[in-house]
Coordinates of C-alpha atoms and ligand atoms in Angstrom, one line a residue:
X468 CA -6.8 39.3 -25.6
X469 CA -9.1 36.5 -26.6
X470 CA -9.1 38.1 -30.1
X471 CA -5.6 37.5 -30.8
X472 CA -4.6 35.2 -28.1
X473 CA -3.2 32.4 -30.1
X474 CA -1.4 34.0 -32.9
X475 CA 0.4 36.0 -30.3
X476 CA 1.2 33.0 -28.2
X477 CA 2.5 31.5 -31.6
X478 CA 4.9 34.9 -31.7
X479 CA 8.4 33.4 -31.6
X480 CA 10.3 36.0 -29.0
X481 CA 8.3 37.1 -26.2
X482 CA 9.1 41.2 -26.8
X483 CA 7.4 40.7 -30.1
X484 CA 4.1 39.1 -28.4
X485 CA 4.2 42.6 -26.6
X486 CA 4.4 44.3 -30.0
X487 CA 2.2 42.3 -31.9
X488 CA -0.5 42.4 -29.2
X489 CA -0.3 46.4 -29.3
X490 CA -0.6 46.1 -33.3
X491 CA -3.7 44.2 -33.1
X492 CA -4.9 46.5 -29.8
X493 CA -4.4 49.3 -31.9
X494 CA -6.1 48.0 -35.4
X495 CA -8.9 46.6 -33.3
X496 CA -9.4 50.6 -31.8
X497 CA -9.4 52.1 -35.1
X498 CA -11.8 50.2 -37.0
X499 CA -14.6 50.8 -34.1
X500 CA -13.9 54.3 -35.0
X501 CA -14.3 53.6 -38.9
X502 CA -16.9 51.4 -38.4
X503 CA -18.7 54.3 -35.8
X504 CA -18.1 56.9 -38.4
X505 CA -19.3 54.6 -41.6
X506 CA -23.1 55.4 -41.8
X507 CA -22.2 59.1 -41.1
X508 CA -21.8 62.0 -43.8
X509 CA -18.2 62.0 -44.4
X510 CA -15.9 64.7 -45.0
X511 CA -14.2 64.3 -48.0
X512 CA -10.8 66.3 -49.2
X513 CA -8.6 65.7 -52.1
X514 CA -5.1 64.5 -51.8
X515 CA -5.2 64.6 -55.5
X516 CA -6.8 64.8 -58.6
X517 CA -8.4 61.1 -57.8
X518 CA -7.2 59.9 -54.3
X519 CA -9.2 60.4 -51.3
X520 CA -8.9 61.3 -47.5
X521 CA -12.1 61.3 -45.2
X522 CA -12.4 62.0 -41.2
X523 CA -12.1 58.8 -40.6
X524 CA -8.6 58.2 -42.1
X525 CA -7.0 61.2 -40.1
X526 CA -9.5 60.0 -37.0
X527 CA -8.5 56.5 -37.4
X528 CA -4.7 57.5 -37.8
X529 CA -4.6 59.0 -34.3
X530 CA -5.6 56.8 -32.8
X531 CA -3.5 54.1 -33.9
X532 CA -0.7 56.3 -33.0
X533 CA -2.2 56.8 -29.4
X534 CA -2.5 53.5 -28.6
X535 CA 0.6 52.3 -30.0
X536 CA 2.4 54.8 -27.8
X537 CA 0.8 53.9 -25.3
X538 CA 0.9 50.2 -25.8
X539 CA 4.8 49.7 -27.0
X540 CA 7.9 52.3 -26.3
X541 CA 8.1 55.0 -28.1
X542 CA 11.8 54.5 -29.3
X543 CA 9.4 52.8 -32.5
X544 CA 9.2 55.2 -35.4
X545 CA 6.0 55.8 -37.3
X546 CA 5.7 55.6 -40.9
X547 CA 1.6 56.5 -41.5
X548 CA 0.1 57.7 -44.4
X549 CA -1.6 60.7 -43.5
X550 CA 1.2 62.1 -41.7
X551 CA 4.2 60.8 -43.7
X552 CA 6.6 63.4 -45.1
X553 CA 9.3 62.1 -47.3
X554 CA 11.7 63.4 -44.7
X555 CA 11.3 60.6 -42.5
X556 CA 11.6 57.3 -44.9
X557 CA 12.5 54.4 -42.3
X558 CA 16.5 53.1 -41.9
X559 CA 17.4 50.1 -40.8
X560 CA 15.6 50.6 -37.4
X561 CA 12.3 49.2 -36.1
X562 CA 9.4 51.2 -38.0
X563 CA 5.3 51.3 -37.0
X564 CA 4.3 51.4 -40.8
X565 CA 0.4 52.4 -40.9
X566 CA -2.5 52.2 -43.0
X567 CA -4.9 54.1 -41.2
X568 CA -7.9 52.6 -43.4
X569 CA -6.9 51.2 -46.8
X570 CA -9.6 51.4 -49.1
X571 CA -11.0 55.0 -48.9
X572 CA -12.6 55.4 -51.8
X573 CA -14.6 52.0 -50.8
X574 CA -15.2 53.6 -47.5
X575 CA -16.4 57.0 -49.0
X576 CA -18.5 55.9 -51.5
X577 CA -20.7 53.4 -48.8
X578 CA -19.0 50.1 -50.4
X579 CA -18.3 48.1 -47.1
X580 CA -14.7 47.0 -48.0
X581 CA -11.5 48.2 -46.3
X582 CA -9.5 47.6 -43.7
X583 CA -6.5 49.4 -41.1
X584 CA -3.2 47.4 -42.2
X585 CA -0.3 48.0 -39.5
X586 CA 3.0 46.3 -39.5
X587 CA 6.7 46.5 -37.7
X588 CA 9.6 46.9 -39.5
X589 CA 12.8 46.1 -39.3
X590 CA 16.0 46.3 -41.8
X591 CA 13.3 47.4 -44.1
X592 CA 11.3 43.4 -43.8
X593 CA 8.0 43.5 -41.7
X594 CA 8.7 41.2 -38.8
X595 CA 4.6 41.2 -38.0
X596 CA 1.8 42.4 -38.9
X597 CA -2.0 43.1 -38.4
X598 CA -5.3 43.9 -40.9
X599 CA -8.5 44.7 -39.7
X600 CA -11.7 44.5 -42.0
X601 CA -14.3 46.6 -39.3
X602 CA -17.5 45.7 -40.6
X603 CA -17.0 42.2 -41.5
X604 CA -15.0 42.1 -37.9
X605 CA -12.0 39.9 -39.7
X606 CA -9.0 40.5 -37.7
X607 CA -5.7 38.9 -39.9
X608 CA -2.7 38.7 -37.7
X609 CA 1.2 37.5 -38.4
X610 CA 4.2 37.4 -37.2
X611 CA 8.1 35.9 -38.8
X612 CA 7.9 32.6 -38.0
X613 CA 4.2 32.9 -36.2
X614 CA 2.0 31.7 -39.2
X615 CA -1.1 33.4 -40.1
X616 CA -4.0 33.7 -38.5
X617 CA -7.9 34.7 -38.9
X618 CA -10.0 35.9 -36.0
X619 CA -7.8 33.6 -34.2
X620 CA -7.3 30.4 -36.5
X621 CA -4.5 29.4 -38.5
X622 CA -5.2 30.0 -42.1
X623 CA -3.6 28.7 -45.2
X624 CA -3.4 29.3 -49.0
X625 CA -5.2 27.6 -51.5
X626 CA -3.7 24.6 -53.3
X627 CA -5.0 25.6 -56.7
X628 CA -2.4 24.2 -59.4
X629 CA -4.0 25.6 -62.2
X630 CA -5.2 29.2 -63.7
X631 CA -8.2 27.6 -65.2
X632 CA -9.3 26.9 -61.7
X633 CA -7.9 30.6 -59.8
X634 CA -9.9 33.5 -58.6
X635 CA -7.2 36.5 -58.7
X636 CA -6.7 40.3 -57.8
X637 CA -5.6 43.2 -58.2
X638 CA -5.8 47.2 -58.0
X639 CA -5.6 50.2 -60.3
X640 CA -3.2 52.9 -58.6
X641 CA -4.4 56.3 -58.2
X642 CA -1.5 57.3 -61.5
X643 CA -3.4 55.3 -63.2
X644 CA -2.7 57.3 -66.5
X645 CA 1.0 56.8 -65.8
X646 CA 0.6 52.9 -65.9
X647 CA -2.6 52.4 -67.9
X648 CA -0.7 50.4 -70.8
X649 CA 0.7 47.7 -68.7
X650 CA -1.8 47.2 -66.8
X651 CA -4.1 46.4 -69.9
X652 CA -1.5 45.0 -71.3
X653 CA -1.5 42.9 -68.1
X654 CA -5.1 42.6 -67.8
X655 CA -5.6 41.4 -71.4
X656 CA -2.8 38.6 -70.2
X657 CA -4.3 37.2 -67.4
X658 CA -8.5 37.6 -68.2
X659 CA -9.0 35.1 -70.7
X660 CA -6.5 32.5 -68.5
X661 CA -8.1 32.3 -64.7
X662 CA -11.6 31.8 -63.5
X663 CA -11.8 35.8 -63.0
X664 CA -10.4 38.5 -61.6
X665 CA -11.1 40.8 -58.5
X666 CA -10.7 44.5 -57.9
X667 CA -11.8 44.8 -54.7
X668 CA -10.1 48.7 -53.6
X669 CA -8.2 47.9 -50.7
X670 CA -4.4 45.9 -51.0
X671 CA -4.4 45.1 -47.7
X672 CA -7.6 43.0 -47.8
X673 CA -6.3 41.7 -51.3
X674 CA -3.7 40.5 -49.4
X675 CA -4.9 38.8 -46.7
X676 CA -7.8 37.3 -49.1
X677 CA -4.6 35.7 -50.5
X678 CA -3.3 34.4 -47.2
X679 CA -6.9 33.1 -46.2
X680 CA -7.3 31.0 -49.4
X681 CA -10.7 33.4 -51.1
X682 CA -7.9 34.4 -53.8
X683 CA -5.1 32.3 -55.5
X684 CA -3.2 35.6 -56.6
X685 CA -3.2 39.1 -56.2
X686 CA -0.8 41.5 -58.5
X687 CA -0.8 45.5 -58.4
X688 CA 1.7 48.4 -58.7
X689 CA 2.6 51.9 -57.5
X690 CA 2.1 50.6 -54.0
X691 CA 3.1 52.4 -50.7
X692 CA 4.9 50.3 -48.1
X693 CA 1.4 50.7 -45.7
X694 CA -0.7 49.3 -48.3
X695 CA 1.7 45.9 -48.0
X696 CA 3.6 46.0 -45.2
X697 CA 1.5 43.4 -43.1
X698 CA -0.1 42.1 -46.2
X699 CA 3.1 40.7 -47.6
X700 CA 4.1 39.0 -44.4
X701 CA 0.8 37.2 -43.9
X702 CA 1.0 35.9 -47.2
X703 CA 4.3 34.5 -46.7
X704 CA 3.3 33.0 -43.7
X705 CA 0.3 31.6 -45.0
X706 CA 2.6 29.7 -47.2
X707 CA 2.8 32.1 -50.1
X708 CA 5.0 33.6 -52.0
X709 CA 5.6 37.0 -52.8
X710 CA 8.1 39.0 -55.2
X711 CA 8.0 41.9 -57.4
X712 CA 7.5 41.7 -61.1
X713 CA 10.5 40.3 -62.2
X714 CA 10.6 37.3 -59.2
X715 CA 12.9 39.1 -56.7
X716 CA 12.6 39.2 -53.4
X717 CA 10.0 41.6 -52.3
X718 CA 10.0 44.5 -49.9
X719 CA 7.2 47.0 -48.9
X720 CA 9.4 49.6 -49.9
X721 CA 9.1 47.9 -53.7
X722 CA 6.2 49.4 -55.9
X723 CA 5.3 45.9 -57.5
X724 CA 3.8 43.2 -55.7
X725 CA 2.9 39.5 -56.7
X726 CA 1.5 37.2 -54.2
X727 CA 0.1 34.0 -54.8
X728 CA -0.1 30.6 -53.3
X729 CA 3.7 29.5 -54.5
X730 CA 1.9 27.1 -56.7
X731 CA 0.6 29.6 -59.4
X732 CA 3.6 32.1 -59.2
X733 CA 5.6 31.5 -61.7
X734 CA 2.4 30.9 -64.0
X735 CA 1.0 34.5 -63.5
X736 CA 4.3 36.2 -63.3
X737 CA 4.9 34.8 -66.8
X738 CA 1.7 36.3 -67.4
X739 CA 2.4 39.8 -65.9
X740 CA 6.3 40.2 -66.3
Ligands
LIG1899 C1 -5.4 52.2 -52.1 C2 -6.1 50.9 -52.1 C3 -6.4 50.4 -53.5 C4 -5.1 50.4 -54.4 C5 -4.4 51.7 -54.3 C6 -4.1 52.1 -52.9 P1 -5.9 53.8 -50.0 O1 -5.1 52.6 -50.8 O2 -5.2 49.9 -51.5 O3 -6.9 49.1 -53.6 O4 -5.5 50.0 -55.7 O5 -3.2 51.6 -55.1 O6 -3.5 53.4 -52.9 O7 -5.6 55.1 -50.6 O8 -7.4 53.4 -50.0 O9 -5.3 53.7 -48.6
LIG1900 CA1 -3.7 52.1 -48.9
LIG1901 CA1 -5.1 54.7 -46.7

């Protein structure tokens, strides 16, 4: 428990400590088995004509399951990605939303940057979450109202005012032929304003880079809600701010994402909108 033993004593209701302590149980579980089965030959099947899914997604997925049944009741529905059919879109209810490991194609191709993203849902708002990077052992961990928290310490946004001055992010969906003119569009936008921009392969980690203060922004869309669902809330709670494209409030079950550290927000989704 010493891994997480602050931010879940930081929980505000005492059935969510239980929760979030199965989340990060769980996420902690996984990534030894990604991280066991990272120097290995991998198996690699196509989901698509570009996205990815290896042993260790479908390996890393039951386990998560596993442990969160065994961890927290089972009256929870799961939402994972390798085992999501449309049929089962969450209600209002409490939801296990699951990235088994975001950031496949990092993982397949050897790059060692990627992460297991699981968060609990409720009325469609993540009410905590939890990211584990396995191989650089960075376990991010949130909860409403619980603040944010890295390998046990608070962390915090940056307080960068200007663009001149940010580092920012963001991804390329897999449909990338379906978006590719806004998001040069968007690209050519932001580039020549901010120090530079990342494109690291894995939301989640974009994410909670944001919440820790190593990025001042992070923009993508054509997101799933397990590439954001614990991402979004860290963020927040990390004193960001997060909306879609147009400034609305956002939820993982939105495509767009912008987070940022409040103070650039409006400045980059000027520059995105
Ligand atoms: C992907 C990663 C990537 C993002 C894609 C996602 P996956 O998730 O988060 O950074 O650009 O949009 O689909 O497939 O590696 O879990
Ligand atoms: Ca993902
Ligand atoms: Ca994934």
């Amino acid at each position: 428990m010493s891994r997480f033993n602050n931010a879940v004593q930081s929980c505000p209701s005492e059935e969510m400590k239980t929760l979030l302590a199965a989340a990060a149980h769980a996420a902690l579980t996984a990534g030894a088995i990604i991280r066991e089965l990272y120097d290995k030959p991998h198996t690699i099947k196509m989901k698509g004509e570009i996205d990815l899914v290896t042993e260790a997604d479908v390996a890393a997925e039951t386990a998560i399951i596993a442990s969160l049944r065994e961890d927290a009741p089972d009256d929870i529905a799961v939402m994972a990605e390798e085992s999501f059919d449309e049929t089962t879109e969450p209600g209002k209810g409490r939801t296990w939303v699951i990235d088994p490991l975001d950031g496949t194609t990092n993982f397949a191709h050897n790059i060692p940057l990627f992460a297991v993203s699981i968060a609990l849902v409720e009325n469609r708002q993540p009410e905590l979450g939890v990211i584990y990077c396995p191989m650089q052992d960075e376990l991010f961990v949130t909860s409403r109202g619980g603040g944010a928290w890295l390998n046990d310490r608070k962390i915090r946004v940056t307080e960068t005012d200007f663009l001149v001055q940010s580092l920012v992010a963001t991804g390329f969906p897999y449909d990338i032929r379906d978006h590719l003119n806004q998001i040069l569009e968007q690209t050519r936008s932001v580039l020549p304003k901010v120090r530079d921009i990342r494109r690291c392969g894995a939301a989640a980690v974009d994410l909670a880079y944001v919440a820790c203060g190593r990025f001042d922004g992070f923009w993508e869309m054509a997101l799933k809600p397990w590439d954001t669902a614990a991402g979004c809330l860290l963020v927040k709670e990390a004193g960001g701010r997060v909306t879609d494209f147009l400034g609305q409030q956002y939820t993982p079950f939105k495509k767009e994402i912008l987070a940022t550290n409040t103070r650039l927000h409006t400045l980059l989704l000027d520059l995105i909108a």
